[in-house]
mmCIF file of C-alpha atoms in Angstrom:
data_model
loop_
_atom_site.group_PDB
_atom_site.id
_atom_site.type_symbol
_atom_site.label_atom_id
_atom_site.label_comp_id
_atom_site.label_asym_id
_atom_site.label_seq_id
_atom_site.Cartn_x
_atom_site.Cartn_y
_atom_site.Cartn_z
ATOM 1 C CA MET A 9 -0.047 -0.493 0.123
ATOM 2 C CA ASP A 10 1.810 3.632 -0.918
ATOM 3 C CA ARG A 11 2.297 5.392 2.277
ATOM 4 C CA THR A 12 1.512 8.706 1.400
ATOM 5 C CA VAL A 13 -1.879 7.831 2.248
ATOM 6 C CA ILE A 14 -1.890 8.300 5.821
ATOM 7 C CA GLY A 15 -3.526 10.642 6.604
ATOM 8 C CA LYS A 16 -6.525 11.020 3.705
ATOM 9 C CA GLN A 17 -9.549 11.536 4.632
ATOM 10 C CA TYR A 18 -12.776 10.097 3.519
ATOM 11 C CA PRO A 19 -16.203 12.034 4.090
ATOM 12 C CA ALA A 20 -19.175 10.354 3.648
ATOM 13 C CA PRO A 21 -21.133 11.796 0.460
ATOM 14 C CA GLU A 22 -24.432 11.523 2.556
ATOM 15 C CA THR A 23 -26.010 11.522 5.955
ATOM 16 C CA TYR A 24 -27.488 8.544 7.306
ATOM 17 C CA GLU A 25 -30.356 8.465 9.485
ATOM 18 C CA VAL A 26 -31.137 5.567 11.689
ATOM 19 C CA GLY A 27 -34.093 3.690 11.524
ATOM 20 C CA ARG A 28 -35.989 1.744 13.597
ATOM 21 C CA GLU A 29 -36.572 -1.104 11.264
ATOM 22 C CA HIS A 30 -33.113 -1.100 10.472
ATOM 23 C CA ILE A 31 -32.510 -1.487 14.086
ATOM 24 C CA ARG A 32 -34.463 -4.423 14.442
ATOM 25 C CA GLN A 33 -33.467 -6.137 11.788
ATOM 26 C CA PHE A 34 -29.650 -5.534 12.980
ATOM 27 C CA ALA A 35 -30.707 -7.063 16.833
ATOM 28 C CA ASP A 36 -33.391 -9.750 14.913
ATOM 29 C CA ALA A 37 -29.472 -10.566 12.650
ATOM 30 C CA ILE A 38 -27.250 -10.875 16.120
ATOM 31 C CA GLY A 39 -30.200 -13.018 17.717
ATOM 32 C CA ASP A 40 -30.538 -10.574 20.531
ATOM 33 C CA ASP A 41 -33.967 -9.711 21.576
ATOM 34 C CA SER A 42 -33.578 -6.516 23.833
ATOM 35 C CA PRO A 43 -36.663 -4.674 23.747
ATOM 36 C CA LEU A 44 -34.170 -2.141 23.903
ATOM 37 C CA TYR A 45 -33.779 -1.984 20.169
ATOM 38 C CA ARG A 46 -37.456 -2.837 19.561
ATOM 39 C CA ASP A 47 -40.226 -0.755 21.044
ATOM 40 C CA PRO A 48 -39.811 2.657 21.584
ATOM 41 C CA ALA A 49 -41.996 2.087 24.969
ATOM 42 C CA ALA A 50 -39.673 0.236 26.506
ATOM 43 C CA ALA A 51 -36.191 2.488 25.443
ATOM 44 C CA ARG A 52 -38.264 5.170 27.096
ATOM 45 C CA ALA A 53 -39.114 4.058 29.915
ATOM 46 C CA ALA A 54 -35.084 2.557 30.786
ATOM 47 C CA GLY A 55 -34.209 6.678 29.946
ATOM 48 C CA HIS A 56 -33.749 6.778 26.104
ATOM 49 C CA ARG A 57 -35.190 8.818 23.703
ATOM 50 C CA ASP A 58 -36.104 6.831 21.097
ATOM 51 C CA VAL A 59 -35.333 2.278 20.137
ATOM 52 C CA VAL A 60 -30.753 1.995 21.257
ATOM 53 C CA ALA A 61 -28.828 0.622 18.797
ATOM 54 C CA PRO A 62 -26.926 -2.590 19.586
ATOM 55 C CA PRO A 63 -23.302 -1.825 19.799
ATOM 56 C CA THR A 64 -21.314 -2.649 16.616
ATOM 57 C CA PHE A 65 -24.623 -0.858 14.444
ATOM 58 C CA LEU A 66 -22.386 1.954 13.362
ATOM 59 C CA HIS A 67 -19.489 -0.180 11.152
ATOM 60 C CA ALA A 68 -22.709 -0.568 8.684
ATOM 61 C CA LEU A 69 -22.544 1.947 7.731
ATOM 62 C CA GLY A 70 -18.726 1.610 6.291
ATOM 63 C CA PHE A 71 -20.796 -0.577 3.800
ATOM 64 C CA ARG A 72 -23.752 2.085 2.897
ATOM 65 C CA PHE A 73 -20.861 4.221 1.923
ATOM 66 C CA ARG A 74 -17.889 2.470 -0.437
ATOM 67 C CA GLU A 75 -16.925 5.208 -1.838
ATOM 68 C CA PRO A 76 -15.155 7.370 -0.946
ATOM 69 C CA ASN A 77 -13.342 4.880 1.430
ATOM 70 C CA PRO A 78 -10.221 3.694 1.746
ATOM 71 C CA LEU A 79 -10.638 0.004 0.745
ATOM 72 C CA THR A 80 -11.853 1.048 -2.611
ATOM 73 C CA ASP A 81 -9.536 4.403 -3.058
ATOM 74 C CA PRO A 82 -6.689 3.591 -6.515
ATOM 75 C CA ALA A 83 -4.721 5.714 -4.432
ATOM 76 C CA VAL A 84 -4.342 3.540 -1.514
ATOM 77 C CA GLY A 85 -4.045 0.300 -3.370
ATOM 78 C CA VAL A 86 -5.201 -2.395 -1.293
ATOM 79 C CA ASP A 87 -6.087 -6.396 -2.823
ATOM 80 C CA TYR A 88 -9.570 -6.760 -1.413
ATOM 81 C CA SER A 89 -8.828 -10.703 -1.945
ATOM 82 C CA ARG A 90 -5.595 -10.533 0.607
ATOM 83 C CA ILE A 91 -7.802 -8.321 3.309
ATOM 84 C CA VAL A 92 -8.569 -10.234 6.539
ATOM 85 C CA HIS A 93 -10.234 -7.976 9.624
ATOM 86 C CA GLY A 94 -7.696 -7.459 12.169
ATOM 87 C CA GLU A 95 -9.467 -5.370 15.021
ATOM 88 C CA GLN A 96 -11.732 -3.343 15.871
ATOM 89 C CA GLY A 97 -13.320 -0.957 18.315
ATOM 90 C CA PHE A 98 -16.148 1.324 19.175
ATOM 91 C CA ASP A 99 -15.912 4.419 21.617
ATOM 92 C CA ALA A 100 -19.523 5.708 22.037
ATOM 93 C CA HIS A 101 -19.655 9.198 22.934
ATOM 94 C CA ARG A 102 -24.234 8.386 23.346
ATOM 95 C CA PRO A 103 -25.786 5.818 22.490
ATOM 96 C CA VAL A 104 -27.235 5.847 19.130
ATOM 97 C CA TYR A 105 -31.054 6.723 18.114
ATOM 98 C CA ALA A 106 -33.634 5.898 15.640
ATOM 99 C CA GLY A 107 -33.911 8.975 14.613
ATOM 100 C CA ASP A 108 -30.579 9.909 14.015
ATOM 101 C CA VAL A 109 -28.786 11.377 11.041
ATOM 102 C CA LEU A 110 -25.399 10.885 11.211
ATOM 103 C CA THR A 111 -22.516 12.296 9.112
ATOM 104 C CA MET A 112 -18.913 10.076 9.193
ATOM 105 C CA VAL A 113 -15.545 10.912 8.362
ATOM 106 C CA THR A 114 -12.950 7.791 8.144
ATOM 107 C CA THR A 115 -9.338 8.896 8.030
ATOM 108 C CA ILE A 116 -6.599 6.657 6.752
ATOM 109 C CA THR A 117 -3.975 6.522 10.868
ATOM 110 C CA ASP A 118 -1.547 4.218 10.202
ATOM 111 C CA ILE A 119 -0.294 1.987 7.331
ATOM 112 C CA ARG A 120 3.322 -0.071 8.642
ATOM 113 C CA ASP A 121 4.726 -3.936 7.790
ATOM 114 C CA ALA A 122 3.671 -6.406 10.919
ATOM 115 C CA GLY A 123 5.918 -9.183 9.248
ATOM 116 C CA LYS A 124 4.997 -10.171 6.284
ATOM 117 C CA ASN A 125 1.385 -8.756 6.453
ATOM 118 C CA GLU A 126 0.530 -5.385 5.762
ATOM 119 C CA LEU A 127 -1.193 -2.905 8.478
ATOM 120 C CA LEU A 128 -4.180 -0.369 7.127
ATOM 121 C CA VAL A 129 -5.571 1.705 10.293
ATOM 122 C CA THR A 130 -8.330 3.930 10.207
ATOM 123 C CA GLU A 131 -10.551 6.323 12.422
ATOM 124 C CA THR A 132 -14.169 7.384 11.820
ATOM 125 C CA SER A 133 -15.885 9.365 13.376
ATOM 126 C CA ILE A 134 -19.446 9.852 13.858
ATOM 127 C CA ALA A 135 -21.655 12.307 14.436
ATOM 128 C CA ASP A 136 -25.124 14.129 14.675
ATOM 129 C CA GLN A 137 -27.058 16.298 13.411
ATOM 130 C CA ASP A 138 -26.139 18.991 15.333
ATOM 131 C CA GLY A 139 -22.254 18.358 15.071
ATOM 132 C CA GLU A 140 -22.250 15.954 17.762
ATOM 133 C CA PRO A 141 -20.041 13.813 18.536
ATOM 134 C CA VAL A 142 -21.412 10.087 18.589
ATOM 135 C CA ALA A 143 -18.841 7.526 17.882
ATOM 136 C CA THR A 144 -15.449 6.763 17.041
ATOM 137 C CA LEU A 145 -14.831 3.664 15.147
ATOM 138 C CA THR A 146 -11.042 2.353 15.210
ATOM 139 C CA ALA A 147 -10.242 -0.641 12.708
ATOM 140 C CA THR A 148 -6.795 -2.398 11.899
ATOM 141 C CA LEU A 149 -7.183 -4.559 8.412
ATOM 142 C CA VAL A 150 -4.455 -7.286 7.637
ATOM 143 C CA SER A 151 -3.503 -6.794 3.920
ATOM 144 C CA ARG A 152 -1.785 -10.754 4.252
ATOM 145 C CA GLY A 153 2.066 -11.113 2.605
ATOM 146 C CA THR A 154 2.194 -7.728 0.590
ATOM 147 C CA ALA A 155 4.959 -6.580 3.189
ATOM 148 C CA ALA A 156 7.860 -5.412 1.372
ATOM 149 C CA SER A 157 10.946 -7.823 1.601
ATOM 150 C CA LYS A 158 12.914 -6.443 3.680
ATOM 151 C CA GLU A 159 16.404 -5.550 0.547
ATOM 152 C CA ASP A 160 13.924 -3.264 -0.191
ATOM 153 C CA GLN A 161 13.474 -0.867 3.388
ATOM 154 C CA MET B 446 -33.371 -7.765 31.990
ATOM 155 C CA SER B 447 -34.065 -4.047 32.556
ATOM 156 C CA SER B 448 -32.875 -4.056 35.989
ATOM 157 C CA VAL B 449 -29.544 -2.549 35.462
ATOM 158 C CA PRO B 450 -26.841 -3.808 38.184
ATOM 159 C CA THR B 451 -25.716 -0.906 40.738
ATOM 160 C CA LEU B 452 -21.844 0.152 40.900
ATOM 161 C CA ASP B 453 -22.423 -1.951 43.973
ATOM 162 C CA GLU B 454 -23.324 -5.326 43.183
ATOM 163 C CA VAL B 455 -20.054 -5.165 40.704
ATOM 164 C CA GLU B 456 -17.070 -7.057 41.887
ATOM 165 C CA VAL B 457 -13.642 -7.155 40.591
ATOM 166 C CA GLY B 458 -13.471 -10.912 39.244
ATOM 167 C CA LEU B 459 -17.245 -11.410 39.039
ATOM 168 C CA ASP B 460 -17.729 -13.840 36.120
ATOM 169 C CA LEU B 461 -20.770 -12.404 33.940
ATOM 170 C CA PRO B 462 -23.842 -15.255 32.792
ATOM 171 C CA GLU B 463 -22.420 -17.324 30.220
ATOM 172 C CA LEU B 464 -24.490 -17.801 26.831
ATOM 173 C CA ILE B 465 -23.422 -19.975 24.041
ATOM 174 C CA VAL B 466 -24.681 -18.170 20.346
ATOM 175 C CA THR B 467 -24.894 -21.568 17.835
ATOM 176 C CA LEU B 468 -24.201 -19.762 13.856
ATOM 177 C CA THR B 469 -26.135 -21.283 10.892
ATOM 178 C CA ARG B 470 -25.516 -20.606 7.508
ATOM 179 C CA LEU B 471 -28.309 -18.464 7.743
ATOM 180 C CA ASP B 472 -27.010 -16.608 10.623
ATOM 181 C CA LEU B 473 -24.302 -15.194 8.293
ATOM 182 C CA VAL B 474 -27.510 -14.277 5.509
ATOM 183 C CA LYS B 475 -29.483 -12.198 8.190
ATOM 184 C CA TYR B 476 -26.535 -10.492 9.713
ATOM 185 C CA ALA B 477 -24.615 -10.302 5.669
ATOM 186 C CA GLY B 478 -27.938 -8.461 4.689
ATOM 187 C CA ALA B 479 -28.453 -6.435 8.038
ATOM 188 C CA SER B 480 -24.796 -4.827 8.612
ATOM 189 C CA GLY B 481 -24.584 -4.653 3.939
ATOM 190 C CA ASP B 482 -21.499 -6.841 4.426
ATOM 191 C CA PHE B 483 -21.856 -9.209 1.252
ATOM 192 C CA ASN B 484 -18.183 -10.339 1.442
ATOM 193 C CA VAL B 485 -18.420 -13.864 -0.839
ATOM 194 C CA ILE B 486 -16.107 -15.533 2.004
ATOM 195 C CA HIS B 487 -19.834 -15.464 4.153
ATOM 196 C CA TRP B 488 -22.168 -16.559 1.893
ATOM 197 C CA SER B 489 -20.502 -19.203 -1.069
ATOM 198 C CA GLN B 490 -18.032 -21.908 -0.561
ATOM 199 C CA ARG B 491 -17.131 -21.781 -3.989
ATOM 200 C CA LEU B 492 -15.285 -18.561 -3.389
ATOM 201 C CA ALA B 493 -14.332 -18.706 -0.362
ATOM 202 C CA THR B 494 -12.442 -22.121 -0.471
ATOM 203 C CA ALA B 495 -11.103 -20.481 -3.717
ATOM 204 C CA VAL B 496 -9.283 -17.780 -1.007
ATOM 205 C CA GLY B 497 -7.995 -19.914 0.764
ATOM 206 C CA LEU B 498 -10.098 -20.424 3.201
ATOM 207 C CA PRO B 499 -11.395 -23.757 4.816
ATOM 208 C CA GLY B 500 -15.016 -22.780 3.559
ATOM 209 C CA VAL B 501 -17.949 -20.188 4.870
ATOM 210 C CA ILE B 502 -16.556 -18.305 7.827
ATOM 211 C CA ALA B 503 -18.733 -16.563 10.150
ATOM 212 C CA HIS B 504 -18.280 -12.101 9.512
ATOM 213 C CA GLY B 505 -15.547 -10.978 12.484
ATOM 214 C CA MET B 506 -18.655 -8.814 13.008
ATOM 215 C CA LEU B 507 -21.295 -10.832 13.600
ATOM 216 C CA THR B 508 -18.805 -12.987 16.117
ATOM 217 C CA MET B 509 -18.138 -9.158 18.217
ATOM 218 C CA ALA B 510 -22.073 -8.327 17.792
ATOM 219 C CA VAL B 511 -23.067 -12.128 19.617
ATOM 220 C CA ALA B 512 -19.967 -11.383 22.074
ATOM 221 C CA ALA B 513 -21.563 -8.091 23.122
ATOM 222 C CA ARG B 514 -24.871 -9.677 24.383
ATOM 223 C CA VAL B 515 -22.470 -11.023 27.277
ATOM 224 C CA VAL B 516 -22.086 -7.667 28.420
ATOM 225 C CA THR B 517 -25.464 -5.628 27.526
ATOM 226 C CA GLN B 518 -27.667 -8.555 28.890
ATOM 227 C CA TRP B 519 -25.979 -8.548 31.294
ATOM 228 C CA VAL B 520 -25.925 -4.839 31.944
ATOM 229 C CA GLY B 521 -29.620 -4.886 30.559
ATOM 230 C CA ASP B 522 -29.225 -1.966 28.608
ATOM 231 C CA PRO B 523 -26.703 -1.431 25.954
ATOM 232 C CA GLY B 524 -27.449 2.917 25.534
ATOM 233 C CA CYS B 525 -24.815 1.899 29.155
ATOM 234 C CA LEU B 526 -21.600 1.054 26.799
ATOM 235 C CA GLU B 527 -18.588 3.438 26.838
ATOM 236 C CA HIS B 528 -15.943 0.791 24.832
ATOM 237 C CA TYR B 529 -16.095 -2.253 23.132
ATOM 238 C CA SER B 530 -12.257 -3.365 21.757
ATOM 239 C CA VAL B 531 -11.538 -6.637 20.350
ATOM 240 C CA ARG B 532 -8.699 -8.441 18.192
ATOM 241 C CA PHE B 533 -10.777 -11.309 15.909
ATOM 242 C CA SER B 534 -7.724 -13.780 16.483
ATOM 243 C CA ALA B 535 -8.569 -16.892 14.514
ATOM 244 C CA PRO B 536 -12.288 -17.466 11.857
ATOM 245 C CA VAL B 537 -14.653 -18.823 12.661
ATOM 246 C CA PRO B 538 -16.203 -21.956 10.262
ATOM 247 C CA VAL B 539 -19.183 -22.180 9.309
ATOM 248 C CA PRO B 540 -20.534 -25.441 8.689
ATOM 249 C CA ASP B 541 -23.572 -25.914 5.433
ATOM 250 C CA ASP B 542 -25.800 -28.175 8.218
ATOM 251 C CA ASP B 543 -28.734 -27.692 10.726
ATOM 252 C CA ARG B 544 -26.226 -27.604 13.396
ATOM 253 C CA GLY B 545 -24.412 -24.683 12.329
ATOM 254 C CA ILE B 546 -21.120 -24.127 15.129
ATOM 255 C CA ALA B 547 -21.460 -23.277 18.539
ATOM 256 C CA ILE B 548 -19.705 -20.487 19.832
ATOM 257 C CA THR B 549 -18.667 -19.961 23.822
ATOM 258 C CA LEU B 550 -19.043 -16.598 25.540
ATOM 259 C CA ARG B 551 -17.799 -15.837 28.521
ATOM 260 C CA ALA B 552 -17.147 -12.767 30.351
ATOM 261 C CA ARG B 553 -15.460 -11.685 34.029
ATOM 262 C CA VAL B 554 -15.043 -8.008 35.535
ATOM 263 C CA GLU B 555 -11.641 -7.332 35.089
ATOM 264 C CA GLN B 556 -11.553 -3.284 37.073
ATOM 265 C CA LYS B 557 -14.258 -1.474 38.883
ATOM 266 C CA GLN B 558 -13.305 2.231 38.317
ATOM 267 C CA ALA B 559 -14.671 5.044 41.316
ATOM 268 C CA ASP B 560 -15.815 7.093 37.879
ATOM 269 C CA GLY B 561 -18.568 4.155 37.786
ATOM 270 C CA ARG B 562 -16.833 2.729 34.575
ATOM 271 C CA VAL B 563 -16.112 -1.279 35.215
ATOM 272 C CA VAL B 564 -13.820 -2.740 32.157
ATOM 273 C CA VAL B 565 -15.257 -6.339 31.541
ATOM 274 C CA ALA B 566 -13.180 -9.069 29.739
ATOM 275 C CA VAL B 567 -14.920 -11.340 26.600
ATOM 276 C CA THR B 568 -13.735 -14.442 25.618
ATOM 277 C CA ALA B 569 -15.220 -16.219 22.572
ATOM 278 C CA ALA B 570 -14.752 -20.217 22.109
ATOM 279 C CA LEU B 571 -15.166 -22.433 18.826
ATOM 280 C CA PRO B 572 -16.540 -26.227 20.540
ATOM 281 C CA ASP B 573 -12.915 -27.352 20.119
ATOM 282 C CA GLY B 574 -11.671 -24.476 22.765
ATOM 283 C CA THR B 575 -9.892 -21.534 19.952
ATOM 284 C CA ALA B 576 -10.313 -18.570 21.301
ATOM 285 C CA VAL B 577 -12.093 -16.445 17.682
ATOM 286 C CA LEU B 578 -11.736 -13.605 19.701
ATOM 287 C CA SER B 579 -8.505 -12.013 21.851
ATOM 288 C CA GLY B 580 -7.646 -8.594 23.958
ATOM 289 C CA ALA B 581 -11.985 -8.140 23.757
ATOM 290 C CA ARG B 582 -12.778 -5.391 26.259
ATOM 291 C CA ALA B 583 -16.115 -3.636 27.347
ATOM 292 C CA VAL B 584 -16.250 -0.892 29.248
ATOM 293 C CA VAL B 585 -19.392 -0.161 30.635
ATOM 294 C CA ARG B 586 -21.226 2.687 33.395
ATOM 295 C CA LEU B 587 -22.337 1.682 36.280
ATOM 296 C CA SER B 588 -24.220 4.129 38.939
#
């Protein structure tokens, strides 16, 4: 991968509106039957303003906005068939609710060798319609076998 | 399940209730649809083996999501979760049968901080004992 892209930012071209039915569908898919993901009244009784999204829900926004994205950016030069997910982190500044209208910016924070592999590290900042931070996602993607050989370094 | 544990009820070393989650091919299809992750290695045996995998594997993010349940179902309110991070240490192979593969999820309270934050270490293991997550930590805020 081209290291000169470290620091490059990829703002999502549109906002993402979190829907109750998408939260329900995601909760069904992860087998979690909590009423806080489905029933607005139950969510309000627990002190929330609407149904809450599960902890890893925001990762799906990356698939909603494939362009522009580090993985599809020719300047980065990722071979997607060699990519495996190494690490993932979420830091929530507040819960995500149905009705949130979110913006997203992904930044390439590092590209480095790890043995024969390369690591692509990204940070994604998600904010709401008022510009207030909602969550920060960090991802380390492993590009298998693409590190430069020793004599090239 | 709606009663959130109070900070006083939590001690370092507390084991959270274990959870065993079985994943089948149908679960991978459902997660693909819900997440938008349609990578072929999660649904096509032919294409998964073509890239050197033993077969179809679960989305890492599905494993991460079901592992979070061991924490959120204990705490009752997923809105209490402030931090969650994992390393993916081994793939989860999902057979094309009706039984699927069982993942055993365990969690233990590792730290209790004065500000109400509780750090929980989470593990996820296959039936043969293989750890599929490593260094998994969740931080919940209790009062």
